[in-house]
Amino acid sequence: MTQDQQQQQQQQTSGGTLEERTPGYGALFRVAEFRAVFVAHAASLFGVVVAEISLSVLVYRLSGSPLLSALTFALGFLPYAIGGTLLSGIADRYPPRRVLVVCDLICAGCALLMALPVTPVAALLALRFLIALVSPVFNGTRMATLTDVLGDGDLFVLGRSLLRIVSQSAVLGGLALGGVLLTVVPPRGALAITVVTFLCSAALLRLGTRRRPARTPEPRALIGHSLAGARQLFAHRRLRALVLLLWVPPLFSVVPEVLAAAYADDIGAGTSAVGLLMCAMAVGTIGGELLAGSVLSPAARARIALPLACLTLLPLAGYAVTPGLAATLPLLLLSGLGFAYTLGVDRWFVDELPEELRGRAMTVHNAGLMTVQGIGAALAGVAAEAFGVAAAVTAAGVLGTVCCTALALEVRASARTGRSKGETGLTTI
């Protein structure tokens, strides 16, 4: 018996494995490769936020068209479905570090072309489309790489959570920071800064992470390999239920955010309340994840995952009485807190994935997550136009709760009938 096996046996006989303890977010930064991944994520995320704002302003100034300006944001969602479905095979068939670095370099090249004074509006939109096309491949590969860097246990869950918290924080502060930046430099100058952030990310990933071989270096055609991975993911009962449970709450939770301006007008709160309405759920989400990741053990997070998933959208039903601002903000905050369910579901998801499918599955997952939010935003506008803002948000809360409850029951049933690959904690729910 090896020393590691002896230590593990002692931990099990003395009251639990390391997986039953809570290492906390601080343990992540003791892993040198994660530090590189984390800083690279922050750098590239800042670049993406600045690029979105700068490009929107630039396109409007060049074209004078609000439609084309808005299209720059829409292009951040639409290509995800294409790239995530047809290009997901890249994440498994090439060494992951190479994929990450090349994606960053492609984005840097696109941002550089955007920054050139001679680039016309049509080319700007095409370059934005290309950045969005490679984004799901980058995000899926990075998520799969976390399992190599941190293992597929609780450190992976916390690492995934921390990157998600950084992304949520960018929603709160990134747009404001980008707006301030544009008061100092012109849009093309801001895009030049974006080039630097992508190059920094590429350098950090190239120098700060180890080279690892491809998971499935198959000679099959890329698109066929990608589609086969998507089919394999959704043909598996438990994986299908888990990925849908990760998609459905964001599909409905985006509704109050995109309708914040209209709702503020309905309740007579004024434009100053719009920012509060848009940020409240994100604040709750960050707080919920930090609390669950710092205080709760993996077993406790597993026990509360399904109940939280069922309840997280329920507070939105409070819009039925058209509450004022003071009552609406706690509803949104409470709904955001429920998104701590993702820590438990993330663990089950990675436990269930076979090694050779991880890159493709996580790319599809990330692409679907962005796509459903775009769909949710569009449907929210249609519903609000037909039935009113309060009714649209109320319907999102009720219908979302019904869908999440059905998916939670399916996740629970699949755990009982399927082949278990790790501790899920579902037997205690």
Coordinates of C-alpha atoms in Angstrom, one line a residue:
M1 CA 0.0 0.0 0.0
T2 CA 1.4 3.5 -1.0
Q3 CA 1.7 6.3 1.5
D4 CA -1.2 8.2 -0.2
Q5 CA -3.4 5.1 0.1
Q6 CA -2.5 4.7 3.8
Q7 CA -3.3 8.4 4.4
Q8 CA -6.6 8.1 2.7
Q9 CA -7.5 5.0 4.7
Q10 CA -6.6 6.8 7.9
Q11 CA -8.8 9.8 7.0
Q12 CA -11.7 7.5 6.2
T13 CA -11.5 5.6 9.5
S14 CA -11.0 8.8 11.5
G15 CA -14.3 10.4 10.4
G16 CA -14.2 11.3 6.7
T17 CA -12.1 11.8 3.6
L18 CA -10.7 15.2 2.5
E19 CA -13.6 15.5 0.1
E20 CA -15.9 15.8 3.2
R21 CA -14.0 18.8 4.5
T22 CA -14.2 22.3 3.1
P23 CA -10.8 23.5 1.8
G24 CA -12.2 27.0 1.0
Y25 CA -11.4 29.2 -1.9
G26 CA -7.9 30.1 -0.4
A27 CA -6.7 26.5 -1.1
L28 CA -7.1 27.2 -4.9
F29 CA -4.3 29.8 -4.9
R30 CA -1.8 27.3 -3.5
V31 CA -2.0 25.6 -6.9
A32 CA 0.4 27.5 -9.2
E33 CA -1.4 26.6 -12.4
F34 CA -4.7 27.8 -11.1
R35 CA -3.2 31.1 -10.2
A36 CA -2.2 31.5 -13.9
V37 CA -5.6 30.4 -15.1
F38 CA -7.3 32.8 -12.7
V39 CA -5.3 35.8 -13.7
A40 CA -5.7 34.9 -17.4
H41 CA -9.4 34.6 -16.9
A42 CA -9.6 38.1 -15.3
A43 CA -7.5 39.6 -18.0
S44 CA -9.4 38.2 -20.9
L45 CA -12.8 38.9 -19.2
F46 CA -11.8 42.5 -18.9
G47 CA -10.8 42.5 -22.5
V48 CA -14.2 41.1 -23.6
V49 CA -16.2 43.7 -21.5
V50 CA -14.2 46.6 -22.9
A51 CA -14.5 45.2 -26.4
E52 CA -18.3 44.9 -26.2
I53 CA -18.7 48.5 -24.9
S54 CA -16.2 50.0 -27.2
L55 CA -17.4 48.2 -30.3
S56 CA -21.0 49.2 -29.6
V57 CA -20.1 52.8 -29.3
L58 CA -17.8 52.7 -32.3
V59 CA -20.4 51.0 -34.5
Y60 CA -23.0 53.6 -33.5
R61 CA -20.7 56.5 -34.3
L62 CA -19.8 55.1 -37.7
S63 CA -23.3 54.0 -38.7
G64 CA -25.7 56.1 -36.7
S65 CA -27.8 53.0 -36.4
P66 CA -29.2 51.9 -33.0
L67 CA -30.0 48.5 -34.6
L68 CA -26.4 47.9 -35.6
S69 CA -25.1 49.0 -32.3
A70 CA -27.4 46.6 -30.5
L71 CA -26.4 43.9 -32.9
T72 CA -22.9 44.0 -31.5
F73 CA -24.3 42.7 -28.2
A74 CA -26.5 40.1 -29.9
L75 CA -23.5 38.8 -31.7
G76 CA -22.1 37.9 -28.3
F77 CA -24.8 35.3 -27.9
L78 CA -25.8 34.0 -31.3
P79 CA -22.5 32.3 -32.4
Y80 CA -22.2 30.4 -29.2
A81 CA -24.7 27.8 -30.4
I82 CA -22.7 27.3 -33.6
G83 CA -19.3 27.2 -32.1
G84 CA -20.3 25.1 -29.1
T85 CA -22.0 22.5 -31.3
L86 CA -19.9 22.3 -34.4
L87 CA -16.4 23.1 -33.0
S88 CA -16.6 21.4 -29.5
G89 CA -14.4 18.6 -30.8
I90 CA -11.4 20.9 -30.8
A91 CA -11.4 20.8 -27.0
D92 CA -10.7 17.1 -26.9
R93 CA -8.7 16.4 -30.1
Y94 CA -5.8 18.9 -29.5
P95 CA -3.6 19.6 -26.4
P96 CA -5.7 21.9 -24.2
R97 CA -2.9 24.5 -23.6
R98 CA -2.5 24.9 -27.3
V99 CA -6.3 25.4 -27.8
L100 CA -6.4 28.0 -25.1
V101 CA -3.5 30.0 -26.3
V102 CA -4.6 29.9 -30.0
C103 CA -8.1 31.1 -29.0
D104 CA -6.6 34.0 -27.1
L105 CA -4.4 34.9 -30.1
I106 CA -7.3 34.7 -32.5
C107 CA -9.3 37.1 -30.2
A108 CA -6.3 39.4 -30.0
G109 CA -5.9 39.4 -33.8
C110 CA -9.6 40.3 -34.2
A111 CA -9.4 43.1 -31.6
L112 CA -6.3 44.5 -33.4
L113 CA -8.2 44.5 -36.7
M114 CA -11.1 46.2 -35.0
A115 CA -8.8 48.9 -33.7
L116 CA -7.5 49.9 -37.1
P117 CA -9.0 53.1 -38.4
V118 CA -9.7 51.6 -41.9
T119 CA -11.9 48.8 -40.6
P120 CA -15.6 49.3 -41.8
V121 CA -18.7 48.5 -39.8
A122 CA -19.4 45.2 -41.7
A123 CA -15.9 44.0 -40.9
L124 CA -16.3 45.0 -37.2
L125 CA -19.4 42.9 -36.9
A126 CA -17.8 40.0 -38.7
L127 CA -14.8 40.1 -36.3
R128 CA -17.2 40.3 -33.3
F129 CA -18.9 37.2 -34.6
L130 CA -15.5 35.4 -34.9
I131 CA -14.6 36.2 -31.3
A132 CA -17.9 34.9 -30.1
L133 CA -17.5 31.8 -32.3
V134 CA -14.3 30.7 -30.6
S135 CA -15.4 31.7 -27.1
P136 CA -17.3 28.5 -26.3
V137 CA -14.3 26.4 -27.4
F138 CA -12.0 28.5 -25.1
N139 CA -14.4 28.4 -22.1
G140 CA -15.1 24.7 -22.5
T141 CA -11.5 23.8 -22.8
R142 CA -10.6 25.9 -19.8
M143 CA -13.3 24.2 -17.7
A144 CA -12.1 20.8 -18.7
T145 CA -8.5 21.9 -18.0
L146 CA -9.6 22.8 -14.4
T147 CA -10.2 19.1 -13.8
D148 CA -6.5 18.4 -14.8
V149 CA -5.2 21.3 -12.7
L150 CA -7.4 20.8 -9.6
G151 CA -8.7 17.3 -10.0
D152 CA -12.3 16.4 -10.4
G153 CA -13.2 16.7 -6.7
D154 CA -14.1 19.7 -4.5
L155 CA -11.3 21.9 -5.6
F156 CA -12.7 21.8 -9.1
V157 CA -16.1 22.8 -7.8
L158 CA -14.6 25.8 -5.9
G159 CA -12.4 26.7 -8.9
R160 CA -15.3 26.7 -11.3
S161 CA -17.3 28.7 -8.7
L162 CA -14.6 31.3 -8.3
L163 CA -14.3 31.9 -12.1
R164 CA -18.1 32.2 -12.2
I165 CA -18.0 34.8 -9.4
V166 CA -15.4 36.8 -11.2
S167 CA -17.7 36.7 -14.3
Q168 CA -20.7 37.9 -12.2
S169 CA -18.6 40.6 -10.7
A170 CA -17.7 41.8 -14.2
V171 CA -21.4 42.3 -14.8
L172 CA -21.5 44.6 -11.8
G173 CA -18.3 46.6 -12.3
G174 CA -17.0 45.9 -15.7
L175 CA -19.5 47.9 -17.7
A176 CA -19.1 50.9 -15.4
L177 CA -15.3 50.6 -15.7
G178 CA -15.5 50.3 -19.4
G179 CA -17.7 53.4 -19.6
V180 CA -15.1 55.4 -17.5
L181 CA -12.3 54.1 -19.8
L182 CA -14.2 55.5 -22.9
T183 CA -14.2 59.0 -21.3
V184 CA -10.4 58.9 -21.4
V185 CA -9.6 57.1 -24.7
P186 CA -11.5 56.7 -27.9
P187 CA -13.3 53.4 -28.8
R188 CA -10.5 52.2 -31.1
G189 CA -7.9 53.0 -28.3
A190 CA -10.0 50.9 -25.9
L191 CA -9.9 48.1 -28.4
A192 CA -6.1 48.4 -28.5
I193 CA -6.2 47.8 -24.7
T194 CA -8.3 44.7 -25.4
V195 CA -5.5 43.4 -27.6
V196 CA -3.1 43.6 -24.7
T197 CA -5.4 41.8 -22.3
F198 CA -5.8 38.9 -24.7
L199 CA -2.1 38.7 -25.3
C200 CA -1.5 38.7 -21.5
S201 CA -4.0 35.9 -21.1
A202 CA -2.2 33.9 -23.8
A203 CA 1.2 34.4 -22.2
L204 CA 0.0 33.5 -18.8
L205 CA -1.6 30.2 -20.1
R206 CA 1.4 29.4 -22.2
L207 CA 4.0 30.0 -19.4
G208 CA 1.9 29.2 -16.4
T209 CA 0.3 25.8 -17.3
R210 CA 1.8 22.5 -18.2
R211 CA 1.5 20.9 -21.6
R212 CA -1.0 18.0 -21.5
P213 CA -1.8 15.6 -24.4
A214 CA -5.1 15.7 -26.2
R215 CA -7.9 13.6 -24.7
T216 CA -9.1 11.9 -27.9
P217 CA -6.7 12.7 -30.8
E218 CA -9.0 11.0 -33.3
P219 CA -8.6 11.4 -37.0
R220 CA -12.3 11.9 -37.5
A221 CA -13.7 15.0 -39.2
L222 CA -14.0 17.8 -36.7
I223 CA -17.7 18.5 -37.1
G224 CA -18.6 14.8 -37.0
H225 CA -16.5 14.4 -33.8
S226 CA -18.2 17.5 -32.3
L227 CA -21.7 16.3 -33.1
A228 CA -21.0 12.8 -31.8
G229 CA -20.0 14.4 -28.4
A230 CA -23.2 16.4 -28.2
R231 CA -25.2 13.2 -29.0
Q232 CA -23.4 11.2 -26.4
L233 CA -24.0 13.9 -23.8
F234 CA -27.7 14.1 -24.4
A235 CA -28.2 10.3 -24.9
H236 CA -27.0 9.8 -21.3
R237 CA -30.0 10.2 -19.0
R238 CA -28.2 11.6 -16.0
L239 CA -25.9 13.9 -17.9
R240 CA -28.9 15.2 -19.9
A241 CA -30.8 16.0 -16.7
L242 CA -27.8 17.7 -15.1
V243 CA -26.9 19.9 -18.0
L244 CA -30.6 21.0 -18.4
L245 CA -30.7 21.7 -14.7
L246 CA -27.7 24.0 -15.2
W247 CA -29.4 25.7 -18.1
V248 CA -33.0 26.2 -17.1
P249 CA -32.7 28.6 -14.1
P250 CA -30.5 31.1 -16.2
L251 CA -33.1 30.8 -19.0
F252 CA -35.8 32.3 -16.7
S253 CA -33.6 34.4 -14.4
V254 CA -32.6 36.7 -17.2
V255 CA -36.2 37.9 -17.6
P256 CA -36.3 40.4 -14.7
E257 CA -32.8 41.7 -15.7
V258 CA -33.7 42.5 -19.3
L259 CA -37.0 44.0 -18.3
A260 CA -35.5 46.1 -15.5
A261 CA -35.9 49.4 -17.3
A262 CA -39.5 48.8 -18.2
Y263 CA -40.4 47.6 -14.7
A264 CA -38.7 50.7 -13.1
D265 CA -40.9 52.8 -15.3
D266 CA -44.1 50.8 -14.4
I267 CA -43.5 51.3 -10.6
G268 CA -42.5 54.9 -11.0
A269 CA -39.0 54.3 -9.6
G270 CA -37.2 56.3 -12.3
T271 CA -34.0 55.5 -14.2
S272 CA -31.9 55.6 -11.1
A273 CA -33.5 52.3 -10.0
V274 CA -32.7 50.4 -13.2
G275 CA -29.1 49.7 -12.1
L276 CA -30.3 48.4 -8.8
L277 CA -32.8 46.1 -10.4
M278 CA -30.2 44.7 -12.8
C279 CA -27.6 44.1 -10.2
A280 CA -29.6 42.7 -7.3
M281 CA -29.8 39.1 -8.5
A282 CA -26.1 39.1 -9.4
V283 CA -25.2 40.3 -5.9
G284 CA -27.3 37.5 -4.5
T285 CA -25.6 35.0 -6.8
I286 CA -22.1 36.0 -5.8
G287 CA -23.1 36.0 -2.1
G288 CA -24.7 32.6 -2.3
E289 CA -21.8 31.0 -4.0
L290 CA -19.2 32.5 -1.7
L291 CA -21.2 31.4 1.4
A292 CA -21.7 27.9 0.1
G293 CA -18.1 27.5 -1.1
S294 CA -16.6 28.9 2.1
V295 CA -18.8 27.5 4.8
L296 CA -20.5 24.3 3.6
S297 CA -18.9 21.0 3.2
P298 CA -19.2 19.1 -0.2
A299 CA -21.7 16.8 1.4
A300 CA -23.9 19.7 2.7
R301 CA -23.7 21.4 -0.8
A302 CA -24.9 18.1 -2.3
R303 CA -27.8 17.9 0.1
I304 CA -29.1 21.4 -0.6
A305 CA -28.5 21.4 -4.3
L306 CA -31.8 20.1 -5.5
P307 CA -34.0 21.9 -3.0
L308 CA -32.3 25.2 -4.0
A309 CA -32.7 24.5 -7.7
C310 CA -36.4 24.0 -7.1
L311 CA -36.8 27.2 -5.1
T312 CA -34.4 29.7 -6.7
L313 CA -36.9 31.1 -9.2
L314 CA -39.9 31.0 -6.9
P315 CA -39.3 34.6 -5.4
L316 CA -39.9 36.0 -8.9
A317 CA -43.6 35.0 -8.5
G318 CA -43.8 38.0 -6.1
Y319 CA -43.9 40.3 -9.1
A320 CA -47.6 39.2 -9.3
V321 CA -48.5 42.0 -6.9
T322 CA -46.2 44.5 -8.7
P323 CA -44.2 45.4 -5.6
G324 CA -42.3 48.6 -5.3
L325 CA -38.5 48.9 -5.5
A326 CA -38.0 48.3 -1.7
A327 CA -39.8 45.0 -2.0
T328 CA -38.5 43.9 -5.4
L329 CA -34.8 44.1 -4.6
P330 CA -35.0 41.5 -1.7
L331 CA -37.0 39.2 -4.1
L332 CA -34.2 39.4 -6.7
L333 CA -31.5 39.0 -4.0
L334 CA -33.2 35.9 -2.6
S335 CA -33.5 34.4 -6.1
G336 CA -29.8 35.0 -6.7
L337 CA -28.8 33.3 -3.5
G338 CA -30.5 30.1 -4.7
F339 CA -27.9 29.8 -7.5
A340 CA -25.6 28.3 -5.0
Y341 CA -27.2 25.0 -6.2
T342 CA -24.7 25.0 -9.0
L343 CA -21.8 24.0 -6.8
G344 CA -23.5 20.7 -6.0
V345 CA -24.6 20.1 -9.6
D346 CA -21.2 21.0 -11.0
R347 CA -19.7 18.2 -8.9
W348 CA -22.2 15.6 -10.1
F349 CA -21.7 16.7 -13.7
V350 CA -17.9 16.3 -13.7
D351 CA -18.2 13.0 -11.8
E352 CA -20.4 11.6 -14.4
L353 CA -18.4 12.7 -17.5
P354 CA -16.0 10.2 -19.0
E355 CA -12.5 11.6 -19.5
E356 CA -12.6 11.5 -23.3
L357 CA -15.9 13.5 -23.4
R358 CA -15.0 16.2 -21.0
G359 CA -13.8 18.9 -23.4
R360 CA -16.7 18.5 -25.8
A361 CA -19.3 18.2 -23.1
M362 CA -18.1 21.3 -21.2
T363 CA -18.0 23.3 -24.4
V364 CA -21.5 22.3 -25.3
H365 CA -22.5 23.2 -21.7
N366 CA -21.0 26.7 -21.9
A367 CA -22.4 27.3 -25.3
G368 CA -25.9 26.3 -24.2
L369 CA -25.7 28.4 -21.1
M370 CA -25.1 31.6 -23.2
T371 CA -27.6 30.6 -25.9
V372 CA -30.5 30.0 -23.5
Q373 CA -29.9 33.4 -21.9
G374 CA -30.2 35.0 -25.3
I375 CA -33.4 33.0 -26.0
G376 CA -34.7 34.0 -22.5
A377 CA -34.1 37.6 -23.2
A378 CA -35.9 37.5 -26.5
L379 CA -38.9 35.7 -25.1
A380 CA -39.0 38.1 -22.1
G381 CA -39.5 41.0 -24.5
V382 CA -42.3 39.2 -26.4
A383 CA -44.1 38.2 -23.2
A384 CA -43.8 41.7 -21.7
E385 CA -45.1 43.3 -24.9
A386 CA -48.1 41.0 -24.9
F387 CA -49.0 40.7 -21.1
G388 CA -47.0 43.4 -19.3
V389 CA -43.7 43.3 -17.4
A390 CA -45.0 42.1 -14.0
A391 CA -46.9 39.3 -15.6
A392 CA -43.9 38.2 -17.7
V393 CA -41.6 38.0 -14.7
T394 CA -44.3 36.3 -12.6
A395 CA -44.7 33.7 -15.4
A396 CA -41.0 33.2 -15.5
G397 CA -40.9 32.5 -11.8
V398 CA -43.8 30.0 -11.8
L399 CA -43.0 28.2 -15.0
G400 CA -39.3 28.1 -14.1
T401 CA -40.0 26.6 -10.7
V402 CA -42.2 23.9 -12.3
C403 CA -39.4 23.1 -14.9
C404 CA -36.7 23.0 -12.2
T405 CA -38.7 20.8 -10.0
A406 CA -39.3 18.3 -12.8
L407 CA -35.6 18.3 -13.7
A408 CA -34.6 17.9 -10.0
L409 CA -36.9 14.8 -9.8
E410 CA -35.2 13.4 -12.9
V411 CA -31.7 14.0 -11.5
R412 CA -32.8 12.2 -8.4
A413 CA -34.3 9.3 -10.3
S414 CA -31.3 9.0 -12.6
A415 CA -29.0 8.8 -9.5
R416 CA -30.9 5.8 -8.2
T417 CA -31.1 3.9 -11.5
G418 CA -27.9 4.9 -13.2
R419 CA -24.3 3.9 -12.6
S420 CA -22.8 6.0 -9.8
K421 CA -19.3 7.3 -10.3
G422 CA -18.9 9.3 -7.1
E423 CA -20.5 10.6 -4.0
T424 CA -23.6 12.6 -4.9
G425 CA -25.4 13.0 -1.6
L426 CA -28.7 12.4 -3.3
T427 CA -29.6 9.5 -1.0
T428 CA -29.8 12.0 1.9
I429 CA -32.2 14.4 0.1

